[in-house]
Amino acid sequence: MNICNHGVYFATDQSVPKGVMIQVHLKMPREVVGDDVAEWCFTGRVAHVEPLGAASDKSGVGVQFLYYEVPRASF
């Protein structure tokens, strides 16, 4: 998996069509966010899908982030 502030790229054996909207849930480490956060929810659009070789049933999927939600701390 590769992740940056604009999107994420990952391998999957699931069929994911280009253009579809998906949600990606990531647990962000304390070193990145400075606090304990359970899970961030990113919503994005599948920008590209490519086969990962003839010997693999997996595809590489690139998702462009559109927005994200950070859970509020519970008091």
mmCIF file with all atom_site columns, N, CA and C in Angstrom:
data_model
loop_
_atom_site.group_PDB
_atom_site.id
_atom_site.type_symbol
_atom_site.label_atom_id
_atom_site.label_alt_id
_atom_site.label_comp_id
_atom_site.label_asym_id
_atom_site.label_entity_id
_atom_site.label_seq_id
_atom_site.pdbx_PDB_ins_code
_atom_site.Cartn_x
_atom_site.Cartn_y
_atom_site.Cartn_z
_atom_site.occupancy
_atom_site.B_iso_or_equiv
_atom_site.pdbx_formal_charge
_atom_site.auth_seq_id
_atom_site.auth_comp_id
_atom_site.auth_asym_id
_atom_site.auth_atom_id
_atom_site.pdbx_PDB_model_num
ATOM 1   N N  . MET A 1 1  ? 0.847   -1.165  0.000   1.00 0.00 ? 1  MET A N  1
ATOM 2   C CA . MET A 1 1  ? 0.000   0.000   0.000   1.00 0.00 ? 1  MET A CA 1
ATOM 3   C C  . MET A 1 1  ? 0.896   1.232   0.000   1.00 0.00 ? 1  MET A C  1
ATOM 4   N N  . ASN A 1 2  ? 0.538   2.189   -0.814  1.00 0.00 ? 2  ASN A N  1
ATOM 5   C CA . ASN A 1 2  ? 1.156   3.512   -0.817  1.00 0.00 ? 2  ASN A CA 1
ATOM 6   C C  . ASN A 1 2  ? 0.070   4.517   -0.481  1.00 0.00 ? 2  ASN A C  1
ATOM 7   N N  . ILE A 1 3  ? 0.386   5.450   0.402   1.00 0.00 ? 3  ILE A N  1
ATOM 8   C CA . ILE A 1 3  ? -0.600  6.449   0.791   1.00 0.00 ? 3  ILE A CA 1
ATOM 9   C C  . ILE A 1 3  ? 0.071   7.815   0.849   1.00 0.00 ? 3  ILE A C  1
ATOM 10  N N  . CYS A 1 4  ? -0.672  8.818   0.400   1.00 0.00 ? 4  CYS A N  1
ATOM 11  C CA . CYS A 1 4  ? -0.197  10.200  0.490   1.00 0.00 ? 4  CYS A CA 1
ATOM 12  C C  . CYS A 1 4  ? -1.406  11.078  0.799   1.00 0.00 ? 4  CYS A C  1
ATOM 13  N N  . ASN A 1 5  ? -1.211  12.380  0.836   1.00 0.00 ? 5  ASN A N  1
ATOM 14  C CA . ASN A 1 5  ? -2.334  13.254  1.197   1.00 0.00 ? 5  ASN A CA 1
ATOM 15  C C  . ASN A 1 5  ? -3.387  13.357  0.102   1.00 0.00 ? 5  ASN A C  1
ATOM 16  N N  . HIS A 1 6  ? -3.095  12.886  -1.113  1.00 0.00 ? 6  HIS A N  1
ATOM 17  C CA . HIS A 1 6  ? -4.062  12.960  -2.212  1.00 0.00 ? 6  HIS A CA 1
ATOM 18  C C  . HIS A 1 6  ? -4.781  11.652  -2.490  1.00 0.00 ? 6  HIS A C  1
ATOM 19  N N  . GLY A 1 7  ? -4.249  10.535  -1.977  1.00 0.00 ? 7  GLY A N  1
ATOM 20  C CA . GLY A 1 7  ? -4.893  9.268   -2.282  1.00 0.00 ? 7  GLY A CA 1
ATOM 21  C C  . GLY A 1 7  ? -4.125  8.072   -1.782  1.00 0.00 ? 7  GLY A C  1
ATOM 22  N N  . VAL A 1 8  ? -4.554  6.922   -2.265  1.00 0.00 ? 8  VAL A N  1
ATOM 23  C CA . VAL A 1 8  ? -3.968  5.660   -1.840  1.00 0.00 ? 8  VAL A CA 1
ATOM 24  C C  . VAL A 1 8  ? -3.913  4.711   -3.039  1.00 0.00 ? 8  VAL A C  1
ATOM 25  N N  . TYR A 1 9  ? -2.905  3.853   -3.033  1.00 0.00 ? 9  TYR A N  1
ATOM 26  C CA . TYR A 1 9  ? -2.770  2.816   -4.057  1.00 0.00 ? 9  TYR A CA 1
ATOM 27  C C  . TYR A 1 9  ? -2.593  1.500   -3.327  1.00 0.00 ? 9  TYR A C  1
ATOM 28  N N  . PHE A 1 10 ? -3.382  0.482   -3.714  1.00 0.00 ? 10 PHE A N  1
ATOM 29  C CA . PHE A 1 10 ? -3.303  -0.809  -3.034  1.00 0.00 ? 10 PHE A CA 1
ATOM 30  C C  . PHE A 1 10 ? -3.604  -1.938  -4.007  1.00 0.00 ? 10 PHE A C  1
ATOM 31  N N  . ALA A 1 11 ? -3.215  -3.136  -3.613  1.00 0.00 ? 11 ALA A N  1
ATOM 32  C CA . ALA A 1 11 ? -3.492  -4.337  -4.403  1.00 0.00 ? 11 ALA A CA 1
ATOM 33  C C  . ALA A 1 11 ? -4.701  -5.047  -3.819  1.00 0.00 ? 11 ALA A C  1
ATOM 34  N N  . THR A 1 12 ? -5.514  -5.606  -4.697  1.00 0.00 ? 12 THR A N  1
ATOM 35  C CA . THR A 1 12 ? -6.694  -6.348  -4.249  1.00 0.00 ? 12 THR A CA 1
ATOM 36  C C  . THR A 1 12 ? -7.039  -7.429  -5.265  1.00 0.00 ? 12 THR A C  1
ATOM 37  N N  . ASP A 1 13 ? -7.718  -8.465  -4.783  1.00 0.00 ? 13 ASP A N  1
ATOM 38  C CA . ASP A 1 13 ? -8.230  -9.491  -5.691  1.00 0.00 ? 13 ASP A CA 1
ATOM 39  C C  . ASP A 1 13 ? -9.715  -9.271  -5.967  1.00 0.00 ? 13 ASP A C  1
ATOM 40  N N  . GLN A 1 14 ? -10.270 -8.183  -5.465  1.00 0.00 ? 14 GLN A N  1
ATOM 41  C CA . GLN A 1 14 ? -11.665 -7.819  -5.713  1.00 0.00 ? 14 GLN A CA 1
ATOM 42  C C  . GLN A 1 14 ? -11.774 -7.028  -7.014  1.00 0.00 ? 14 GLN A C  1
ATOM 43  N N  . SER A 1 15 ? -12.887 -7.152  -7.689  1.00 0.00 ? 15 SER A N  1
ATOM 44  C CA . SER A 1 15 ? -13.133 -6.375  -8.901  1.00 0.00 ? 15 SER A CA 1
ATOM 45  C C  . SER A 1 15 ? -13.614 -4.985  -8.501  1.00 0.00 ? 15 SER A C  1
ATOM 46  N N  . VAL A 1 16 ? -12.827 -3.967  -8.838  1.00 0.00 ? 16 VAL A N  1
ATOM 47  C CA . VAL A 1 16 ? -13.160 -2.584  -8.486  1.00 0.00 ? 16 VAL A CA 1
ATOM 48  C C  . VAL A 1 16 ? -13.180 -1.772  -9.776  1.00 0.00 ? 16 VAL A C  1
ATOM 49  N N  . PRO A 1 17 ? -14.354 -1.309  -10.219 1.00 0.00 ? 17 PRO A N  1
ATOM 50  C CA . PRO A 1 17 ? -14.416 -0.562  -11.472 1.00 0.00 ? 17 PRO A CA 1
ATOM 51  C C  . PRO A 1 17 ? -13.912 0.875   -11.323 1.00 0.00 ? 17 PRO A C  1
ATOM 52  N N  . LYS A 1 18 ? -13.286 1.373   -12.359 1.00 0.00 ? 18 LYS A N  1
ATOM 53  C CA . LYS A 1 18 ? -12.830 2.755   -12.391 1.00 0.00 ? 18 LYS A CA 1
ATOM 54  C C  . LYS A 1 18 ? -14.026 3.692   -12.273 1.00 0.00 ? 18 LYS A C  1
ATOM 55  N N  . GLY A 1 19 ? -13.872 4.764   -11.491 1.00 0.00 ? 19 GLY A N  1
ATOM 56  C CA . GLY A 1 19 ? -14.925 5.763   -11.336 1.00 0.00 ? 19 GLY A CA 1
ATOM 57  C C  . GLY A 1 19 ? -15.838 5.557   -10.142 1.00 0.00 ? 19 GLY A C  1
ATOM 58  N N  . VAL A 1 20 ? -15.815 4.369   -9.568  1.00 0.00 ? 20 VAL A N  1
ATOM 59  C CA . VAL A 1 20 ? -16.698 4.084   -8.441  1.00 0.00 ? 20 VAL A CA 1
ATOM 60  C C  . VAL A 1 20 ? -16.203 4.815   -7.192  1.00 0.00 ? 20 VAL A C  1
ATOM 61  N N  . MET A 1 21 ? -17.121 5.220   -6.338  1.00 0.00 ? 21 MET A N  1
ATOM 62  C CA . MET A 1 21 ? -16.789 5.857   -5.064  1.00 0.00 ? 21 MET A CA 1
ATOM 63  C C  . MET A 1 21 ? -16.615 4.763   -4.020  1.00 0.00 ? 21 MET A C  1
ATOM 64  N N  . ILE A 1 22 ? -15.560 4.869   -3.216  1.00 0.00 ? 22 ILE A N  1
ATOM 65  C CA . ILE A 1 22 ? -15.338 3.896   -2.147  1.00 0.00 ? 22 ILE A CA 1
ATOM 66  C C  . ILE A 1 22 ? -14.915 4.626   -0.873  1.00 0.00 ? 22 ILE A C  1
ATOM 67  N N  . GLN A 1 23 ? -15.061 3.925   0.238   1.00 0.00 ? 23 GLN A N  1
ATOM 68  C CA . GLN A 1 23 ? -14.571 4.414   1.520   1.00 0.00 ? 23 GLN A CA 1
ATOM 69  C C  . GLN A 1 23 ? -13.392 3.554   1.939   1.00 0.00 ? 23 GLN A C  1
ATOM 70  N N  . VAL A 1 24 ? -12.373 4.223   2.447   1.00 0.00 ? 24 VAL A N  1
ATOM 71  C CA . VAL A 1 24 ? -11.179 3.554   2.950   1.00 0.00 ? 24 VAL A CA 1
ATOM 72  C C  . VAL A 1 24 ? -11.051 3.931   4.419   1.00 0.00 ? 24 VAL A C  1
ATOM 73  N N  . HIS A 1 25 ? -10.987 2.932   5.291   1.00 0.00 ? 25 HIS A N  1
ATOM 74  C CA . HIS A 1 25 ? -10.849 3.167   6.732   1.00 0.00 ? 25 HIS A CA 1
ATOM 75  C C  . HIS A 1 25 ? -9.417  2.847   7.141   1.00 0.00 ? 25 HIS A C  1
ATOM 76  N N  . LEU A 1 26 ? -8.754  3.824   7.757   1.00 0.00 ? 26 LEU A N  1
ATOM 77  C CA . LEU A 1 26 ? -7.363  3.654   8.169   1.00 0.00 ? 26 LEU A CA 1
ATOM 78  C C  . LEU A 1 26 ? -7.187  4.025   9.632   1.00 0.00 ? 26 LEU A C  1
ATOM 79  N N  . LYS A 1 27 ? -6.417  3.216   10.333  1.00 0.00 ? 27 LYS A N  1
ATOM 80  C CA . LYS A 1 27 ? -6.024  3.553   11.694  1.00 0.00 ? 27 LYS A CA 1
ATOM 81  C C  . LYS A 1 27 ? -4.727  4.349   11.607  1.00 0.00 ? 27 LYS A C  1
ATOM 82  N N  . MET A 1 28 ? -4.761  5.566   12.085  1.00 0.00 ? 28 MET A N  1
ATOM 83  C CA . MET A 1 28 ? -3.609  6.454   12.006  1.00 0.00 ? 28 MET A CA 1
ATOM 84  C C  . MET A 1 28 ? -2.796  6.343   13.292  1.00 0.00 ? 28 MET A C  1
ATOM 85  N N  . PRO A 1 29 ? -1.482  6.144   13.165  1.00 0.00 ? 29 PRO A N  1
ATOM 86  C CA . PRO A 1 29 ? -0.652  5.997   14.366  1.00 0.00 ? 29 PRO A CA 1
ATOM 87  C C  . PRO A 1 29 ? -0.454  7.320   15.102  1.00 0.00 ? 29 PRO A C  1
ATOM 88  N N  . ARG A 1 30 ? -0.195  7.210   16.392  1.00 0.00 ? 30 ARG A N  1
ATOM 89  C CA . ARG A 1 30 ? 0.025   8.372   17.252  1.00 0.00 ? 30 ARG A CA 1
ATOM 90  C C  . ARG A 1 30 ? 1.136   9.266   16.686  1.00 0.00 ? 30 ARG A C  1
ATOM 91  N N  . GLU A 1 31 ? 2.168   8.667   16.102  1.00 0.00 ? 31 GLU A N  1
ATOM 92  C CA . GLU A 1 31 ? 3.289   9.425   15.559  1.00 0.00 ? 31 GLU A CA 1
ATOM 93  C C  . GLU A 1 31 ? 2.873   10.355  14.420  1.00 0.00 ? 31 GLU A C  1
ATOM 94  N N  . VAL A 1 32 ? 1.783   10.025  13.743  1.00 0.00 ? 32 VAL A N  1
ATOM 95  C CA . VAL A 1 32 ? 1.310   10.831  12.620  1.00 0.00 ? 32 VAL A CA 1
ATOM 96  C C  . VAL A 1 32 ? 0.358   11.924  13.091  1.00 0.00 ? 32 VAL A C  1
ATOM 97  N N  . VAL A 1 33 ? -0.578  11.578  13.969  1.00 0.00 ? 33 VAL A N  1
ATOM 98  C CA . VAL A 1 33 ? -1.631  12.526  14.346  1.00 0.00 ? 33 VAL A CA 1
ATOM 99  C C  . VAL A 1 33 ? -1.433  13.154  15.716  1.00 0.00 ? 33 VAL A C  1
ATOM 100 N N  . GLY A 1 34 ? -0.492  12.652  16.507  1.00 0.00 ? 34 GLY A N  1
ATOM 101 C CA . GLY A 1 34 ? -0.219  13.252  17.803  1.00 0.00 ? 34 GLY A CA 1
ATOM 102 C C  . GLY A 1 34 ? -1.202  12.893  18.902  1.00 0.00 ? 34 GLY A C  1
ATOM 103 N N  . ASP A 1 35 ? -2.140  12.038  18.614  1.00 0.00 ? 35 ASP A N  1
ATOM 104 C CA . ASP A 1 35 ? -3.137  11.638  19.603  1.00 0.00 ? 35 ASP A CA 1
ATOM 105 C C  . ASP A 1 35 ? -3.672  10.268  19.208  1.00 0.00 ? 35 ASP A C  1
ATOM 106 N N  . ASP A 1 36 ? -4.309  9.595   20.134  1.00 0.00 ? 36 ASP A N  1
ATOM 107 C CA . ASP A 1 36 ? -4.927  8.307   19.813  1.00 0.00 ? 36 ASP A CA 1
ATOM 108 C C  . ASP A 1 36 ? -6.228  8.540   19.056  1.00 0.00 ? 36 ASP A C  1
ATOM 109 N N  . VAL A 1 37 ? -6.289  8.067   17.824  1.00 0.00 ? 37 VAL A N  1
ATOM 110 C CA . VAL A 1 37 ? -7.493  8.167   17.006  1.00 0.00 ? 37 VAL A CA 1
ATOM 111 C C  . VAL A 1 37 ? -7.831  6.761   16.546  1.00 0.00 ? 37 VAL A C  1
ATOM 112 N N  . ALA A 1 38 ? -9.056  6.360   16.760  1.00 0.00 ? 38 ALA A N  1
ATOM 113 C CA . ALA A 1 38 ? -9.442  4.993   16.435  1.00 0.00 ? 38 ALA A CA 1
ATOM 114 C C  . ALA A 1 38 ? -9.328  4.707   14.939  1.00 0.00 ? 38 ALA A C  1
ATOM 115 N N  . GLU A 1 39 ? -9.970  5.516   14.124  1.00 0.00 ? 39 GLU A N  1
ATOM 116 C CA . GLU A 1 39 ? -10.009 5.216   12.699  1.00 0.00 ? 39 GLU A CA 1
ATOM 117 C C  . GLU A 1 39 ? -10.460 6.448   11.925  1.00 0.00 ? 39 GLU A C  1
ATOM 118 N N  . TRP A 1 40 ? -9.799  6.740   10.824  1.00 0.00 ? 40 TRP A N  1
ATOM 119 C CA . TRP A 1 40 ? -10.211 7.820   9.925   1.00 0.00 ? 40 TRP A CA 1
ATOM 120 C C  . TRP A 1 40 ? -10.933 7.179   8.748   1.00 0.00 ? 40 TRP A C  1
ATOM 121 N N  . CYS A 1 41 ? -11.942 7.846   8.242   1.00 0.00 ? 41 CYS A N  1
ATOM 122 C CA . CYS A 1 41 ? -12.711 7.352   7.102   1.00 0.00 ? 41 CYS A CA 1
ATOM 123 C C  . CYS A 1 41 ? -12.489 8.289   5.916   1.00 0.00 ? 41 CYS A C  1
ATOM 124 N N  . PHE A 1 42 ? -11.861 7.772   4.855   1.00 0.00 ? 42 PHE A N  1
ATOM 125 C CA . PHE A 1 42 ? -11.598 8.535   3.651   1.00 0.00 ? 42 PHE A CA 1
ATOM 126 C C  . PHE A 1 42 ? -12.596 8.107   2.575   1.00 0.00 ? 42 PHE A C  1
ATOM 127 N N  . THR A 1 43 ? -13.183 9.069   1.890   1.00 0.00 ? 43 THR A N  1
ATOM 128 C CA . THR A 1 43 ? -14.051 8.783   0.749   1.00 0.00 ? 43 THR A CA 1
ATOM 129 C C  . THR A 1 43 ? -13.321 9.246   -0.500  1.00 0.00 ? 43 THR A C  1
ATOM 130 N N  . GLY A 1 44 ? -13.303 8.384   -1.493  1.00 0.00 ? 44 GLY A N  1
ATOM 131 C CA . GLY A 1 44 ? -12.586 8.723   -2.711  1.00 0.00 ? 44 GLY A CA 1
ATOM 132 C C  . GLY A 1 44 ? -13.171 8.063   -3.935  1.00 0.00 ? 44 GLY A C  1
ATOM 133 N N  . ARG A 1 45 ? -12.591 8.411   -5.072  1.00 0.00 ? 45 ARG A N  1
ATOM 134 C CA . ARG A 1 45 ? -13.016 7.880   -6.376  1.00 0.00 ? 45 ARG A CA 1
ATOM 135 C C  . ARG A 1 45 ? -11.884 7.041   -6.933  1.00 0.00 ? 45 ARG A C  1
ATOM 136 N N  . VAL A 1 46 ? -12.225 5.866   -7.458  1.00 0.00 ? 46 VAL A N  1
ATOM 137 C CA . VAL A 1 46 ? -11.219 5.007   -8.079  1.00 0.00 ? 46 VAL A CA 1
ATOM 138 C C  . VAL A 1 46 ? -10.768 5.682   -9.366  1.00 0.00 ? 46 VAL A C  1
ATOM 139 N N  . ALA A 1 47 ? -9.497  6.093   -9.397  1.00 0.00 ? 47 ALA A N  1
ATOM 140 C CA . ALA A 1 47 ? -8.949  6.829   -10.537 1.00 0.00 ? 47 ALA A CA 1
ATOM 141 C C  . ALA A 1 47 ? -8.366  5.899   -11.593 1.00 0.00 ? 47 ALA A C  1
ATOM 142 N N  . HIS A 1 48 ? -7.787  4.775   -11.158 1.00 0.00 ? 48 HIS A N  1
ATOM 143 C CA . HIS A 1 48 ? -7.261  3.817   -12.138 1.00 0.00 ? 48 HIS A CA 1
ATOM 144 C C  . HIS A 1 48 ? -7.151  2.425   -11.525 1.00 0.00 ? 48 HIS A C  1
ATOM 145 N N  . VAL A 1 49 ? -7.241  1.443   -12.408 1.00 0.00 ? 49 VAL A N  1
ATOM 146 C CA . VAL A 1 49 ? -7.120  0.030   -12.039 1.00 0.00 ? 49 VAL A CA 1
ATOM 147 C C  . VAL A 1 49 ? -6.208  -0.609  -13.077 1.00 0.00 ? 49 VAL A C  1
ATOM 148 N N  . GLU A 1 50 ? -5.217  -1.379  -12.594 1.00 0.00 ? 50 GLU A N  1
ATOM 149 C CA . GLU A 1 50 ? -4.289  -2.025  -13.518 1.00 0.00 ? 50 GLU A CA 1
ATOM 150 C C  . GLU A 1 50 ? -3.975  -3.437  -13.051 1.00 0.00 ? 50 GLU A C  1
ATOM 151 N N  . PRO A 1 51 ? -3.829  -4.371  -13.991 1.00 0.00 ? 51 PRO A N  1
ATOM 152 C CA . PRO A 1 51 ? -3.452  -5.740  -13.605 1.00 0.00 ? 51 PRO A CA 1
ATOM 153 C C  . PRO A 1 51 ? -2.036  -5.747  -13.039 1.00 0.00 ? 51 PRO A C  1
ATOM 154 N N  . LEU A 1 52 ? -1.800  -6.626  -12.064 1.00 0.00 ? 52 LEU A N  1
ATOM 155 C CA . LEU A 1 52 ? -0.481  -6.718  -11.440 1.00 0.00 ? 52 LEU A CA 1
ATOM 156 C C  . LEU A 1 52 ? 0.316   -7.905  -11.955 1.00 0.00 ? 52 LEU A C  1
ATOM 157 N N  . GLY A 1 53 ? 0.216   -8.184  -13.220 1.00 0.00 ? 53 GLY A N  1
ATOM 158 C CA . GLY A 1 53 ? 1.000   -9.251  -13.822 1.00 0.00 ? 53 GLY A CA 1
ATOM 159 C C  . GLY A 1 53 ? 0.150   -10.438 -14.227 1.00 0.00 ? 53 GLY A C  1
ATOM 160 N N  . ALA A 1 54 ? 0.642   -11.183 -15.191 1.00 0.00 ? 54 ALA A N  1
ATOM 161 C CA . ALA A 1 54 ? -0.098  -12.324 -15.728 1.00 0.00 ? 54 ALA A CA 1
ATOM 162 C C  . ALA A 1 54 ? -0.233  -13.452 -14.712 1.00 0.00 ? 54 ALA A C  1
ATOM 163 N N  . ALA A 1 55 ? 0.727   -13.584 -13.802 1.00 0.00 ? 55 ALA A N  1
ATOM 164 C CA . ALA A 1 55 ? 0.704   -14.678 -12.831 1.00 0.00 ? 55 ALA A CA 1
ATOM 165 C C  . ALA A 1 55 ? -0.126  -14.334 -11.593 1.00 0.00 ? 55 ALA A C  1
ATOM 166 N N  . SER A 1 56 ? -0.705  -13.146 -11.558 1.00 0.00 ? 56 SER A N  1
ATOM 167 C CA . SER A 1 56 ? -1.445  -12.715 -10.375 1.00 0.00 ? 56 SER A CA 1
ATOM 168 C C  . SER A 1 56 ? -2.892  -12.411 -10.738 1.00 0.00 ? 56 SER A C  1
ATOM 169 N N  . ASP A 1 57 ? -3.794  -12.747 -9.817  1.00 0.00 ? 57 ASP A N  1
ATOM 170 C CA . ASP A 1 57 ? -5.205  -12.398 -9.989  1.00 0.00 ? 57 ASP A CA 1
ATOM 171 C C  . ASP A 1 57 ? -5.507  -11.035 -9.381  1.00 0.00 ? 57 ASP A C  1
ATOM 172 N N  . LYS A 1 58 ? -4.496  -10.357 -8.882  1.00 0.00 ? 58 LYS A N  1
ATOM 173 C CA . LYS A 1 58 ? -4.703  -9.079  -8.211  1.00 0.00 ? 58 LYS A CA 1
ATOM 174 C C  . LYS A 1 58 ? -4.583  -7.911  -9.176  1.00 0.00 ? 58 LYS A C  1
ATOM 175 N N  . SER A 1 59 ? -5.230  -6.826  -8.788  1.00 0.00 ? 59 SER A N  1
ATOM 176 C CA . SER A 1 59 ? -5.156  -5.570  -9.528  1.00 0.00 ? 59 SER A CA 1
ATOM 177 C C  . SER A 1 59 ? -4.622  -4.493  -8.595  1.00 0.00 ? 59 SER A C  1
ATOM 178 N N  . GLY A 1 60 ? -3.936  -3.521  -9.170  1.00 0.00 ? 60 GLY A N  1
ATOM 179 C CA . GLY A 1 60 ? -3.529  -2.333  -8.430  1.00 0.00 ? 60 GLY A CA 1
ATOM 180 C C  . GLY A 1 60 ? -4.604  -1.280  -8.602  1.00 0.00 ? 60 GLY A C  1
ATOM 181 N N  . VAL A 1 61 ? -5.051  -0.704  -7.506  1.00 0.00 ? 61 VAL A N  1
ATOM 182 C CA . VAL A 1 61 ? -6.148  0.260   -7.523  1.00 0.00 ? 61 VAL A CA 1
ATOM 183 C C  . VAL A 1 61 ? -5.650  1.587   -6.955  1.00 0.00 ? 61 VAL A C  1
ATOM 184 N N  . GLY A 1 62 ? -5.822  2.659   -7.710  1.00 0.00 ? 62 GLY A N  1
ATOM 185 C CA . GLY A 1 62 ? -5.481  3.998   -7.252  1.00 0.00 ? 62 GLY A CA 1
ATOM 186 C C  . GLY A 1 62 ? -6.752  4.763   -6.929  1.00 0.00 ? 62 GLY A C  1
ATOM 187 N N  . VAL A 1 63 ? -6.823  5.294   -5.712  1.00 0.00 ? 63 VAL A N  1
ATOM 188 C CA . VAL A 1 63 ? -8.005  6.023   -5.255  1.00 0.00 ? 63 VAL A CA 1
ATOM 189 C C  . VAL A 1 63 ? -7.613  7.464   -4.943  1.00 0.00 ? 63 VAL A C  1
ATOM 190 N N  . GLN A 1 64 ? -8.331  8.403   -5.528  1.00 0.00 ? 64 GLN A N  1
ATOM 191 C CA . GLN A 1 64 ? -8.126  9.816   -5.243  1.00 0.00 ? 64 GLN A CA 1
ATOM 192 C C  . GLN A 1 64 ? -9.055  10.214  -4.105  1.00 0.00 ? 64 GLN A C  1
ATOM 193 N N  . PHE A 1 65 ? -8.474  10.722  -3.003  1.00 0.00 ? 65 PHE A N  1
ATOM 194 C CA . PHE A 1 65 ? -9.289  11.147  -1.869  1.00 0.00 ? 65 PHE A CA 1
ATOM 195 C C  . PHE A 1 65 ? -10.076 12.407  -2.222  1.00 0.00 ? 65 PHE A C  1
ATOM 196 N N  . LEU A 1 66 ? -11.351 12.422  -1.838  1.00 0.00 ? 66 LEU A N  1
ATOM 197 C CA . LEU A 1 66 ? -12.207 13.590  -2.025  1.00 0.00 ? 66 LEU A CA 1
ATOM 198 C C  . LEU A 1 66 ? -12.424 14.310  -0.695  1.00 0.00 ? 66 LEU A C  1
ATOM 199 N N  . TYR A 1 67 ? -12.618 13.541  0.362   1.00 0.00 ? 67 TYR A N  1
ATOM 200 C CA . TYR A 1 67 ? -12.739 14.112  1.698   1.00 0.00 ? 67 TYR A CA 1
ATOM 201 C C  . TYR A 1 67 ? -12.544 13.015  2.727   1.00 0.00 ? 67 TYR A C  1
ATOM 202 N N  . TYR A 1 68 ? -12.397 13.422  3.983   1.00 0.00 ? 68 TYR A N  1
ATOM 203 C CA . TYR A 1 68 ? -12.214 12.444  5.056   1.00 0.00 ? 68 TYR A CA 1
ATOM 204 C C  . TYR A 1 68 ? -12.893 12.926  6.330   1.00 0.00 ? 68 TYR A C  1
ATOM 205 N N  . GLU A 1 69 ? -13.157 11.983  7.216   1.00 0.00 ? 69 GLU A N  1
ATOM 206 C CA . GLU A 1 69 ? -13.776 12.253  8.512   1.00 0.00 ? 69 GLU A CA 1
ATOM 207 C C  . GLU A 1 69 ? -12.881 11.710  9.598   1.00 0.00 ? 69 GLU A C  1
ATOM 208 N N  . VAL A 1 70 ? -12.685 12.514  10.638  1.00 0.00 ? 70 VAL A N  1
ATOM 209 C CA . VAL A 1 70 ? -11.908 12.110  11.789  1.00 0.00 ? 70 VAL A CA 1
ATOM 210 C C  . VAL A 1 70 ? -12.884 11.952  12.952  1.00 0.00 ? 70 VAL A C  1
ATOM 211 N N  . PRO A 1 71 ? -12.882 10.805  13.616  1.00 0.00 ? 71 PRO A N  1
ATOM 212 C CA . PRO A 1 71 ? -13.816 10.638  14.744  1.00 0.00 ? 71 PRO A CA 1
ATOM 213 C C  . PRO A 1 71 ? -13.466 11.611  15.861  1.00 0.00 ? 71 PRO A C  1
ATOM 214 N N  . ARG A 1 72 ? -14.491 12.122  16.497  1.00 0.00 ? 72 ARG A N  1
ATOM 215 C CA . ARG A 1 72 ? -14.294 13.026  17.630  1.00 0.00 ? 72 ARG A CA 1
ATOM 216 C C  . ARG A 1 72 ? -13.886 12.232  18.856  1.00 0.00 ? 72 ARG A C  1
ATOM 217 N N  . ALA A 1 73 ? -13.078 12.859  19.664  1.00 0.00 ? 73 ALA A N  1
ATOM 218 C CA . ALA A 1 73 ? -12.679 12.210  20.916  1.00 0.00 ? 73 ALA A CA 1
ATOM 219 C C  . ALA A 1 73 ? -13.897 12.080  21.825  1.00 0.00 ? 73 ALA A C  1
ATOM 220 N N  . SER A 1 74 ? -13.986 10.953  22.473  1.00 0.00 ? 74 SER A N  1
ATOM 221 C CA . SER A 1 74 ? -15.111 10.751  23.407  1.00 0.00 ? 74 SER A CA 1
ATOM 222 C C  . SER A 1 74 ? -14.665 11.174  24.800  1.00 0.00 ? 74 SER A C  1
ATOM 223 N N  . PHE A 1 75 ? -15.523 11.914  25.463  1.00 0.00 ? 75 PHE A N  1
ATOM 224 C CA . PHE A 1 75 ? -15.202 12.412  26.811  1.00 0.00 ? 75 PHE A CA 1
ATOM 225 C C  . PHE A 1 75 ? -16.010 11.723  27.857  1.00 0.00 ? 75 PHE A C  1
#
